Amino acid sequence: MSQVPTAQPPSRRRHDREIIALAVPAFGALVAEPLFVMVDSAIVGHLGTPQLAGLAVAAALLTTAVSIFVFLAYATTAAVARQVGAGDLASAIRQGMDGIWLALLIGGAVVAVTLPLAPWLIDAFGTSDTASPYATTYLRISSLGIPAMLVVLAATGVLRGLQDTRTPLYVAIGGFAANGALNVGLVYGAGLGIAGSAWGTVIAQAGMALVYLIVVVRGARRHGASLRPDAAGIRASAQAGVPLLVRTLSLRAVLMIATAVAARLGDTDIAAHQIILSLWSLTAFALDAIAIAGQAIIGRYLGADDPQGAREACRRMVQWGIVSGVILGVIIVLARPLFVPLFTGDTSVQNTLLPALLVVALSQPISGVVFVLDGVLMGAGDGRYLAWAMVVTLAVFAPVALLVPSFGGGLAALWAAMTLMMTVRLVTLWLRMRSGRWIVTGATR
């Protein structure tokens, strides 16, 4: 009995150091990503309202096109981390290269589809006649950077799997700075207008991809890993990514349904919903940083045939998720008089927003655990269960959310439905964690 108090704290401190070392840089890199669009918006906004409207539509399409392939990062992280845990760095980098080759193939296919269909996609969004030409121009040029964006996702997964989240942070900061400088120079200095903004983003993304490739290639040469495309390896990466693609599409469907319901509630509600969704996304970055740490740490422990270490790390990260959620919830409640006026001065929007904001604040501890368990199961390579769980969650959420307007519910009721969605995710993920079926050790799952 006397040994328990002395043994537990060092183990806990070790897990804490690992989580902090991986999560803090990951959070910085996650926050840097949406800043690309913010910089573009700020610069293009001075060209005129039609240009800014065109950018908004094109950026939404690009963000969707890239985000649905986020499995390139998640699946690669888990696969690489397992090989790292097994002590086989050559195979780890080899698997990472399979993910990068897959990213290039998918990126090429997306470009081939986007270029000819750009005008149709823009029109499908109901873009005005004045904004449509600008949106089409931006989408066509920016789509050329999609392969680089996907390579960045896959290469980020490689480095996370190698327990390195600092390099992605540095690359993200460098890319953000380059994007801003290029946009100013090309939009105003070269007089290219919105086309200059698109080219600036393409060049910045290509530069980021190049830096990542240099880092990975150096690692491959150091450990004797092959850089050539391997059909079997690429196919395996794609198969591992399919369940995560289903999960991501289901989650995107939840967000789209929520926005559609908010729009049916009226202009005031959709305006308030957009503000809350932006805030919810920001808190998600903080919680997702812990999930990213979970992907890397859990994959490494399982690859090292250490199920007990994986369980201990999981428990500690759940505790981190709960505490982080409570802190974020308190911040939302205490800071709402400060940040709400920054988004809108319309009192009707503010009055609609505040009750829903309290619902979001109360749900943060649930979100904290959900994000952590999501990361744990991703790190374990348990993609099939994650896909099934998210489809079930969508099936529960959709009818409840769609009935909100019929029963006279407002925005707070809609976000209560969003909390229900997170609760269903919590239950499904918690049951999986408790079952222990996610614990499959070895260099490959």
GROMACS .gro file of C-alpha atoms in nm:
model
  445
    1MET     CA    1   0.000   0.000   0.000
    2SER     CA    2   0.280   0.239   0.081
    3GLN     CA    3   0.417   0.208  -0.272
    4VAL     CA    4   0.103   0.341  -0.443
    5PRO     CA    5   0.140   0.710  -0.347
    6THR     CA    6   0.504   0.717  -0.456
    7ALA     CA    7   0.450   0.533  -0.787
    8GLN     CA    8   0.147   0.719  -0.921
    9PRO     CA    9   0.264   1.083  -0.921
   10PRO     CA   10   0.575   1.021  -1.138
   11SER     CA   11   0.358   0.833  -1.390
   12ARG     CA   12   0.104   1.114  -1.390
   13ARG     CA   13   0.373   1.378  -1.427
   14ARG     CA   14   0.526   1.186  -1.717
   15HIS     CA   15   0.191   1.177  -1.897
   16ASP     CA   16   0.136   1.546  -1.822
   17ARG     CA   17   0.472   1.640  -1.970
   18GLU     CA   18   0.398   1.437  -2.284
   19ILE     CA   19   0.052   1.587  -2.325
   20ILE     CA   20   0.176   1.944  -2.277
   21ALA     CA   21   0.474   1.895  -2.508
   22LEU     CA   22   0.249   1.773  -2.788
   23ALA     CA   23  -0.074   1.965  -2.727
   24VAL     CA   24   0.057   2.321  -2.686
   25PRO     CA   25   0.240   2.338  -3.022
   26ALA     CA   26  -0.052   2.154  -3.185
   27PHE     CA   27  -0.291   2.421  -3.057
   28GLY     CA   28  -0.073   2.694  -3.206
   29ALA     CA   29  -0.069   2.522  -3.544
   30LEU     CA   30  -0.447   2.468  -3.536
   31VAL     CA   31  -0.513   2.835  -3.460
   32ALA     CA   32  -0.279   2.945  -3.739
   33GLU     CA   33  -0.479   2.757  -4.005
   34PRO     CA   34  -0.800   2.968  -4.000
   35LEU     CA   35  -0.587   3.283  -3.994
   36PHE     CA   36  -0.510   3.222  -4.363
   37VAL     CA   37  -0.871   3.293  -4.455
   38MET     CA   38  -0.889   3.586  -4.211
   39VAL     CA   39  -0.587   3.752  -4.374
   40ASP     CA   40  -0.730   3.696  -4.721
   41SER     CA   41  -1.062   3.843  -4.608
   42ALA     CA   42  -0.901   4.150  -4.456
   43ILE     CA   43  -0.698   4.223  -4.767
   44VAL     CA   44  -0.965   4.141  -5.026
   45GLY     CA   45  -1.228   4.328  -4.824
   46HIS     CA   46  -1.063   4.658  -4.919
   47LEU     CA   47  -1.110   4.577  -5.287
   48GLY     CA   48  -1.489   4.594  -5.253
   49THR     CA   49  -1.796   4.409  -5.133
   50PRO     CA   50  -1.841   4.190  -5.447
   51GLN     CA   51  -1.480   4.072  -5.417
   52LEU     CA   52  -1.524   3.989  -5.049
   53ALA     CA   53  -1.851   3.808  -5.118
   54GLY     CA   54  -1.680   3.608  -5.392
   55LEU     CA   55  -1.397   3.518  -5.157
   56ALA     CA   56  -1.644   3.402  -4.890
   57VAL     CA   57  -1.813   3.155  -5.125
   58ALA     CA   58  -1.490   3.024  -5.278
   59ALA     CA   59  -1.321   2.990  -4.937
   60ALA     CA   60  -1.618   2.793  -4.803
   61LEU     CA   61  -1.591   2.549  -5.094
   62LEU     CA   62  -1.215   2.514  -5.056
   63THR     CA   63  -1.238   2.463  -4.680
   64THR     CA   64  -1.497   2.190  -4.728
   65ALA     CA   65  -1.295   2.021  -5.002
   66VAL     CA   66  -0.986   2.006  -4.782
   67SER     CA   67  -1.148   1.934  -4.445
   68ILE     CA   68  -1.323   1.617  -4.561
   69PHE     CA   69  -0.978   1.470  -4.627
   70VAL     CA   70  -0.848   1.544  -4.277
   71PHE     CA   71  -0.819   1.167  -4.236
   72LEU     CA   72  -0.487   1.207  -4.420
   73ALA     CA   73  -0.351   1.356  -4.098
   74TYR     CA   74  -0.542   1.139  -3.851
   75ALA     CA   75  -0.481   0.798  -4.008
   76THR     CA   76  -0.118   0.879  -4.081
   77THR     CA   77  -0.056   0.990  -3.722
   78ALA     CA   78  -0.189   0.662  -3.582
   79ALA     CA   79   0.001   0.441  -3.827
   80VAL     CA   80   0.331   0.624  -3.785
   81ALA     CA   81   0.302   0.639  -3.405
   82ARG     CA   82   0.254   0.261  -3.385
   83GLN     CA   83   0.574   0.202  -3.581
   84VAL     CA   84   0.756   0.452  -3.359
   85GLY     CA   85   0.637   0.262  -3.053
   86ALA     CA   86   0.763  -0.059  -3.210
   87GLY     CA   87   1.103   0.104  -3.257
   88ASP     CA   88   1.095   0.085  -3.639
   89LEU     CA   89   1.150   0.443  -3.757
   90ALA     CA   90   1.220   0.336  -4.115
   91SER     CA   91   0.878   0.171  -4.142
   92ALA     CA   92   0.720   0.469  -3.967
   93ILE     CA   93   0.849   0.708  -4.230
   94ARG     CA   94   0.767   0.460  -4.506
   95GLN     CA   95   0.404   0.456  -4.392
   96GLY     CA   96   0.411   0.833  -4.373
   97MET     CA   97   0.528   0.849  -4.736
   98ASP     CA   98   0.235   0.627  -4.837
   99GLY     CA   99   0.004   0.888  -4.683
  100ILE     CA  100   0.180   1.169  -4.867
  101TRP     CA  101   0.156   0.987  -5.201
  102LEU     CA  102  -0.214   0.930  -5.134
  103ALA     CA  103  -0.254   1.302  -5.063
  104LEU     CA  104  -0.099   1.387  -5.400
  105LEU     CA  105  -0.329   1.146  -5.583
  106ILE     CA  106  -0.642   1.279  -5.411
  107GLY     CA  107  -0.527   1.638  -5.460
  108GLY     CA  108  -0.479   1.585  -5.832
  109ALA     CA  109  -0.826   1.432  -5.862
  110VAL     CA  110  -0.989   1.721  -5.673
  111VAL     CA  111  -0.817   1.977  -5.896
  112ALA     CA  112  -0.928   1.790  -6.207
  113VAL     CA  113  -1.289   1.810  -6.086
  114THR     CA  114  -1.282   2.164  -5.947
  115LEU     CA  115  -1.131   2.349  -6.243
  116PRO     CA  116  -1.404   2.270  -6.500
  117LEU     CA  117  -1.689   2.272  -6.244
  118ALA     CA  118  -1.592   2.595  -6.068
  119PRO     CA  119  -1.863   2.815  -6.229
  120TRP     CA  120  -2.132   2.555  -6.155
  121LEU     CA  121  -2.020   2.516  -5.794
  122ILE     CA  122  -2.028   2.892  -5.744
  123ASP     CA  123  -2.377   2.919  -5.894
  124ALA     CA  124  -2.499   2.630  -5.677
  125PHE     CA  125  -2.428   2.849  -5.374
  126GLY     CA  126  -2.666   3.113  -5.511
  127THR     CA  127  -2.384   3.363  -5.557
  128SER     CA  128  -2.489   3.701  -5.693
  129ASP     CA  129  -2.403   3.802  -6.049
  130THR     CA  130  -2.162   4.068  -5.922
  131ALA     CA  131  -1.972   3.835  -5.690
  132SER     CA  132  -1.976   3.524  -5.909
  133PRO     CA  133  -1.684   3.618  -6.142
  134TYR     CA  134  -1.460   3.694  -5.844
  135ALA     CA  135  -1.558   3.371  -5.670
  136THR     CA  136  -1.488   3.168  -5.983
  137THR     CA  137  -1.148   3.331  -6.031
  138TYR     CA  138  -1.046   3.272  -5.670
  139LEU     CA  139  -1.172   2.912  -5.666
  140ARG     CA  140  -0.998   2.813  -5.990
  141ILE     CA  141  -0.663   2.958  -5.890
  142SER     CA  142  -0.675   2.845  -5.527
  143SER     CA  143  -0.775   2.492  -5.625
  144LEU     CA  144  -0.427   2.455  -5.775
  145GLY     CA  145  -0.299   2.462  -5.418
  146ILE     CA  146  -0.520   2.175  -5.299
  147PRO     CA  147  -0.254   1.905  -5.359
  148ALA     CA  148  -0.013   2.109  -5.146
  149MET     CA  149  -0.279   2.153  -4.876
  150LEU     CA  150  -0.340   1.779  -4.863
  151VAL     CA  151   0.033   1.706  -4.855
  152VAL     CA  152   0.054   1.942  -4.558
  153LEU     CA  153  -0.219   1.739  -4.385
  154ALA     CA  154  -0.046   1.406  -4.449
  155ALA     CA  155   0.301   1.535  -4.360
  156THR     CA  156   0.164   1.693  -4.042
  157GLY     CA  157   0.032   1.347  -3.954
  158VAL     CA  158   0.378   1.199  -4.015
  159LEU     CA  159   0.545   1.443  -3.777
  160ARG     CA  160   0.273   1.407  -3.513
  161GLY     CA  161   0.320   1.032  -3.530
  162LEU     CA  162   0.692   1.091  -3.479
  163GLN     CA  163   0.591   1.282  -3.160
  164ASP     CA  164   0.686   1.616  -3.320
  165THR     CA  165   0.425   1.893  -3.306
  166ARG     CA  166   0.676   2.178  -3.291
  167THR     CA  167   0.777   2.160  -3.657
  168PRO     CA  168   0.413   2.188  -3.776
  169LEU     CA  169   0.377   2.495  -3.551
  170TYR     CA  170   0.684   2.661  -3.703
  171VAL     CA  171   0.571   2.576  -4.056
  172ALA     CA  172   0.222   2.712  -3.985
  173ILE     CA  173   0.363   3.039  -3.850
  174GLY     CA  174   0.596   3.072  -4.149
  175GLY     CA  175   0.315   2.995  -4.391
  176PHE     CA  176   0.087   3.249  -4.225
  177ALA     CA  177   0.353   3.522  -4.248
  178ALA     CA  178   0.433   3.438  -4.611
  179ASN     CA  179   0.065   3.430  -4.703
  180GLY     CA  180   0.011   3.779  -4.562
  181ALA     CA  181   0.315   3.927  -4.733
  182LEU     CA  182   0.237   3.763  -5.067
  183ASN     CA  183  -0.125   3.874  -5.056
  184VAL     CA  184  -0.037   4.237  -4.993
  185GLY     CA  185   0.232   4.232  -5.261
  186LEU     CA  186   0.027   4.059  -5.530
  187VAL     CA  187  -0.312   4.221  -5.459
  188TYR     CA  188  -0.191   4.579  -5.427
  189GLY     CA  189   0.175   4.587  -5.535
  190ALA     CA  190   0.122   4.387  -5.854
  191GLY     CA  191  -0.238   4.504  -5.896
  192LEU     CA  192  -0.374   4.151  -5.947
  193GLY     CA  193  -0.678   4.202  -5.725
  194ILE     CA  194  -0.853   3.891  -5.596
  195ALA     CA  195  -0.644   3.675  -5.830
  196GLY     CA  196  -0.335   3.798  -5.644
  197SER     CA  197  -0.485   3.685  -5.315
  198ALA     CA  198  -0.549   3.340  -5.459
  199TRP     CA  199  -0.197   3.311  -5.600
  200GLY     CA  200  -0.051   3.427  -5.270
  201THR     CA  201  -0.231   3.148  -5.088
  202VAL     CA  202  -0.126   2.888  -5.346
  203ILE     CA  203   0.239   2.991  -5.321
  204ALA     CA  204   0.231   2.992  -4.940
  205GLN     CA  205   0.072   2.647  -4.928
  206ALA     CA  206   0.323   2.514  -5.181
  207GLY     CA  207   0.606   2.653  -4.969
  208MET     CA  208   0.468   2.482  -4.658
  209ALA     CA  209   0.437   2.151  -4.844
  210LEU     CA  210   0.795   2.186  -4.970
  211VAL     CA  211   0.929   2.244  -4.618
  212TYR     CA  212   0.742   1.938  -4.491
  213LEU     CA  213   0.873   1.725  -4.777
  214ILE     CA  214   1.230   1.833  -4.705
  215VAL     CA  215   1.189   1.735  -4.339
  216VAL     CA  216   1.035   1.397  -4.425
  217VAL     CA  217   1.287   1.320  -4.700
  218ARG     CA  218   1.576   1.395  -4.464
  219GLY     CA  219   1.424   1.160  -4.208
  220ALA     CA  220   1.378   0.891  -4.473
  221ARG     CA  221   1.742   0.914  -4.582
  222ARG     CA  222   1.861   0.911  -4.221
  223HIS     CA  223   1.675   0.589  -4.146
  224GLY     CA  224   1.701   0.423  -4.486
  225ALA     CA  225   1.332   0.442  -4.575
  226SER     CA  226   1.221   0.426  -4.938
  227LEU     CA  227   1.058   0.733  -5.091
  228ARG     CA  228   0.911   0.557  -5.393
  229PRO     CA  229   0.534   0.516  -5.420
  230ASP     CA  230   0.417   0.173  -5.309
  231ALA     CA  231   0.079   0.069  -5.446
  232ALA     CA  232   0.003  -0.168  -5.159
  233GLY     CA  233   0.100   0.092  -4.898
  234ILE     CA  234  -0.105   0.366  -5.065
  235ARG     CA  235  -0.403   0.131  -5.088
  236ALA     CA  236  -0.367   0.045  -4.719
  237SER     CA  237  -0.357   0.415  -4.630
  238ALA     CA  238  -0.672   0.474  -4.831
  239GLN     CA  239  -0.851   0.180  -4.667
  240ALA     CA  240  -0.756   0.310  -4.321
  241GLY     CA  241  -0.886   0.652  -4.416
  242VAL     CA  242  -1.229   0.547  -4.546
  243PRO     CA  243  -1.391   0.502  -4.202
  244LEU     CA  244  -1.251   0.837  -4.088
  245LEU     CA  245  -1.389   0.994  -4.406
  246VAL     CA  246  -1.734   0.859  -4.314
  247ARG     CA  247  -1.693   1.002  -3.964
  248THR     CA  248  -1.591   1.343  -4.099
  249LEU     CA  249  -1.875   1.357  -4.352
  250SER     CA  250  -2.125   1.267  -4.079
  251LEU     CA  251  -1.990   1.543  -3.858
  252ARG     CA  252  -2.006   1.793  -4.144
  253ALA     CA  253  -2.368   1.687  -4.201
  254VAL     CA  254  -2.446   1.767  -3.836
  255LEU     CA  255  -2.304   2.118  -3.874
  256MET     CA  256  -2.486   2.175  -4.203
  257ILE     CA  257  -2.819   2.063  -4.053
  258ALA     CA  258  -2.768   2.294  -3.755
  259THR     CA  259  -2.700   2.590  -3.984
  260ALA     CA  260  -3.000   2.507  -4.203
  261VAL     CA  261  -3.229   2.490  -3.899
  262ALA     CA  262  -3.092   2.819  -3.765
  263ALA     CA  263  -3.164   2.981  -4.102
  264ARG     CA  264  -3.526   2.862  -4.080
  265LEU     CA  265  -3.557   3.029  -3.739
  266GLY     CA  266  -3.498   3.374  -3.893
  267ASP     CA  267  -3.225   3.628  -3.969
  268THR     CA  268  -3.167   3.712  -3.604
  269ASP     CA  269  -3.121   3.348  -3.508
  270ILE     CA  270  -2.889   3.263  -3.797
  271ALA     CA  271  -2.676   3.568  -3.718
  272ALA     CA  272  -2.651   3.463  -3.352
  273HIS     CA  273  -2.589   3.103  -3.456
  274GLN     CA  274  -2.295   3.206  -3.674
  275ILE     CA  275  -2.136   3.389  -3.382
  276ILE     CA  276  -2.181   3.091  -3.149
  277LEU     CA  277  -2.054   2.849  -3.413
  278SER     CA  278  -1.738   3.059  -3.453
  279LEU     CA  279  -1.683   3.053  -3.077
  280TRP     CA  280  -1.759   2.681  -3.059
  281SER     CA  281  -1.503   2.620  -3.333
  282LEU     CA  282  -1.243   2.819  -3.140
  283THR     CA  283  -1.295   2.613  -2.824
  284ALA     CA  284  -1.274   2.303  -3.041
  285PHE     CA  285  -0.918   2.399  -3.139
  286ALA     CA  286  -0.812   2.393  -2.773
  287LEU     CA  287  -0.977   2.057  -2.712
  288ASP     CA  288  -0.857   1.913  -3.043
  289ALA     CA  289  -0.499   1.989  -2.941
  290ILE     CA  290  -0.534   1.739  -2.655
  291ALA     CA  291  -0.692   1.492  -2.898
  292ILE     CA  292  -0.391   1.526  -3.130
  293ALA     CA  293  -0.161   1.450  -2.837
  294GLY     CA  294  -0.382   1.148  -2.771
  295GLN     CA  295  -0.344   1.019  -3.126
  296ALA     CA  296   0.035   1.032  -3.106
  297ILE     CA  297   0.074   0.901  -2.750
  298ILE     CA  298  -0.179   0.616  -2.769
  299GLY     CA  299  -0.045   0.495  -3.105
  300ARG     CA  300   0.307   0.488  -2.963
  301TYR     CA  301   0.209   0.291  -2.651
  302LEU     CA  302   0.013   0.033  -2.852
  303GLY     CA  303   0.297  -0.003  -3.099
  304ALA     CA  304   0.531  -0.065  -2.806
  305ASP     CA  305   0.302  -0.348  -2.678
  306ASP     CA  306   0.224  -0.146  -2.365
  307PRO     CA  307  -0.154  -0.167  -2.310
  308GLN     CA  308  -0.122  -0.055  -1.948
  309GLY     CA  309   0.061   0.260  -2.056
  310ALA     CA  310  -0.214   0.327  -2.313
  311ARG     CA  311  -0.485   0.289  -2.046
  312GLU     CA  312  -0.304   0.519  -1.803
  313ALA     CA  313  -0.246   0.781  -2.074
  314CYS     CA  314  -0.612   0.759  -2.176
  315ARG     CA  315  -0.733   0.812  -1.819
  316ARG     CA  316  -0.504   1.110  -1.772
  317MET     CA  317  -0.611   1.270  -2.100
  318VAL     CA  318  -0.977   1.227  -2.006
  319GLN     CA  319  -0.903   1.417  -1.687
  320TRP     CA  320  -0.736   1.686  -1.897
  321GLY     CA  321  -1.042   1.698  -2.120
  322ILE     CA  322  -1.280   1.746  -1.827
  323VAL     CA  323  -1.069   2.018  -1.666
  324SER     CA  324  -1.015   2.196  -1.998
  325GLY     CA  325  -1.389   2.183  -2.070
  326VAL     CA  326  -1.477   2.328  -1.730
  327ILE     CA  327  -1.223   2.609  -1.774
  328LEU     CA  328  -1.351   2.692  -2.124
  329GLY     CA  329  -1.711   2.689  -2.000
  330VAL     CA  330  -1.629   2.931  -1.717
  331ILE     CA  331  -1.440   3.159  -1.957
  332ILE     CA  332  -1.737   3.169  -2.193
  333VAL     CA  333  -1.974   3.267  -1.911
  334LEU     CA  334  -1.747   3.527  -1.754
  335ALA     CA  335  -1.620   3.680  -2.078
  336ARG     CA  336  -1.951   3.697  -2.267
  337PRO     CA  337  -2.013   4.068  -2.179
  338LEU     CA  338  -1.674   4.145  -2.335
  339PHE     CA  339  -1.674   3.948  -2.659
  340VAL     CA  340  -2.043   3.950  -2.758
  341PRO     CA  341  -2.043   4.326  -2.840
  342LEU     CA  342  -1.736   4.269  -3.058
  343PHE     CA  343  -1.944   4.051  -3.290
  344THR     CA  344  -2.267   4.251  -3.300
  345GLY     CA  345  -2.426   4.566  -3.166
  346ASP     CA  346  -2.776   4.445  -3.250
  347THR     CA  347  -2.955   4.394  -2.916
  348SER     CA  348  -3.199   4.144  -3.064
  349VAL     CA  349  -2.910   3.927  -3.182
  350GLN     CA  350  -2.741   3.962  -2.842
  351ASN     CA  351  -3.060   3.865  -2.658
  352THR     CA  352  -3.103   3.560  -2.881
  353LEU     CA  353  -2.740   3.465  -2.846
  354LEU     CA  354  -2.698   3.474  -2.468
  355PRO     CA  355  -2.926   3.181  -2.364
  356ALA     CA  356  -2.775   2.960  -2.635
  357LEU     CA  357  -2.429   3.067  -2.523
  358LEU     CA  358  -2.499   2.940  -2.172
  359VAL     CA  359  -2.599   2.603  -2.318
  360VAL     CA  360  -2.267   2.591  -2.505
  361ALA     CA  361  -2.077   2.682  -2.186
  362LEU     CA  362  -2.245   2.404  -1.988
  363SER     CA  363  -2.166   2.150  -2.260
  364GLN     CA  364  -1.791   2.219  -2.269
  365PRO     CA  365  -1.692   1.946  -2.018
  366ILE     CA  366  -1.882   1.695  -2.234
  367SER     CA  367  -1.699   1.823  -2.542
  368GLY     CA  368  -1.368   1.796  -2.358
  369VAL     CA  369  -1.413   1.424  -2.296
  370VAL     CA  370  -1.551   1.362  -2.647
  371PHE     CA  371  -1.253   1.523  -2.818
  372VAL     CA  372  -1.008   1.329  -2.602
  373LEU     CA  373  -1.174   0.991  -2.658
  374ASP     CA  374  -1.201   1.068  -3.029
  375GLY     CA  375  -0.824   1.120  -3.034
  376VAL     CA  376  -0.757   0.809  -2.828
  377LEU     CA  377  -0.957   0.585  -3.062
  378MET     CA  378  -0.798   0.747  -3.367
  379GLY     CA  379  -0.456   0.681  -3.219
  380ALA     CA  380  -0.560   0.320  -3.168
  381GLY     CA  381  -0.663   0.297  -3.534
  382ASP     CA  382  -1.022   0.223  -3.434
  383GLY     CA  383  -1.165   0.405  -3.735
  384ARG     CA  384  -1.449   0.164  -3.808
  385TYR     CA  385  -1.602   0.214  -3.466
  386LEU     CA  386  -1.563   0.592  -3.494
  387ALA     CA  387  -1.746   0.586  -3.827
  388TRP     CA  388  -2.031   0.375  -3.688
  389ALA     CA  389  -2.059   0.590  -3.374
  390MET     CA  390  -2.079   0.913  -3.575
  391VAL     CA  391  -2.343   0.774  -3.811
  392VAL     CA  392  -2.553   0.675  -3.508
  393THR     CA  393  -2.502   1.022  -3.364
  394LEU     CA  394  -2.618   1.183  -3.688
  395ALA     CA  395  -2.925   0.958  -3.694
  396VAL     CA  396  -3.020   1.072  -3.342
  397PHE     CA  397  -2.940   1.441  -3.395
  398ALA     CA  398  -3.102   1.502  -3.734
  399PRO     CA  399  -3.471   1.443  -3.643
  400VAL     CA  400  -3.437   1.625  -3.310
  401ALA     CA  401  -3.278   1.930  -3.470
  402LEU     CA  402  -3.522   1.939  -3.762
  403LEU     CA  403  -3.816   1.937  -3.519
  404VAL     CA  404  -3.691   2.245  -3.330
  405PRO     CA  405  -3.876   2.499  -3.553
  406SER     CA  406  -4.192   2.285  -3.555
  407PHE     CA  407  -4.216   2.293  -3.177
  408GLY     CA  408  -4.145   2.664  -3.156
  409GLY     CA  409  -3.796   2.616  -3.018
  410GLY     CA  410  -3.541   2.891  -3.063
  411LEU     CA  411  -3.165   2.899  -3.093
  412ALA     CA  412  -3.115   2.776  -2.737
  413ALA     CA  413  -3.321   2.468  -2.823
  414LEU     CA  414  -3.109   2.409  -3.133
  415TRP     CA  415  -2.791   2.422  -2.927
  416ALA     CA  416  -2.952   2.192  -2.673
  417ALA     CA  417  -2.988   1.951  -2.966
  418MET     CA  418  -2.618   2.007  -3.040
  419THR     CA  419  -2.546   1.920  -2.676
  420LEU     CA  420  -2.753   1.605  -2.721
  421MET     CA  421  -2.538   1.524  -3.022
  422MET     CA  422  -2.219   1.560  -2.814
  423THR     CA  423  -2.376   1.352  -2.536
  424VAL     CA  424  -2.453   1.068  -2.776
  425ARG     CA  425  -2.094   1.085  -2.896
  426LEU     CA  426  -1.979   1.074  -2.534
  427VAL     CA  427  -2.185   0.764  -2.460
  428THR     CA  428  -2.071   0.574  -2.771
  429LEU     CA  429  -1.704   0.664  -2.722
  430TRP     CA  430  -1.711   0.599  -2.347
  431LEU     CA  431  -1.861   0.253  -2.397
  432ARG     CA  432  -1.586   0.171  -2.645
  433MET     CA  433  -1.318   0.297  -2.411
  434ARG     CA  434  -1.459   0.095  -2.120
  435SER     CA  435  -1.480  -0.222  -2.330
  436GLY     CA  436  -1.106  -0.221  -2.398
  437ARG     CA  437  -1.165  -0.351  -2.752
  438TRP     CA  438  -0.974  -0.055  -2.892
  439ILE     CA  439  -0.655  -0.189  -2.733
  440VAL     CA  440  -0.484  -0.378  -3.013
  441THR     CA  441  -0.107  -0.382  -2.971
  442GLY     CA  442   0.165  -0.423  -3.232
  443ALA     CA  443   0.329  -0.226  -3.511
  444THR     CA  444   0.012  -0.256  -3.721
  445ARG     CA  445  -0.351  -0.293  -3.620
   0.00000   0.00000   0.00000
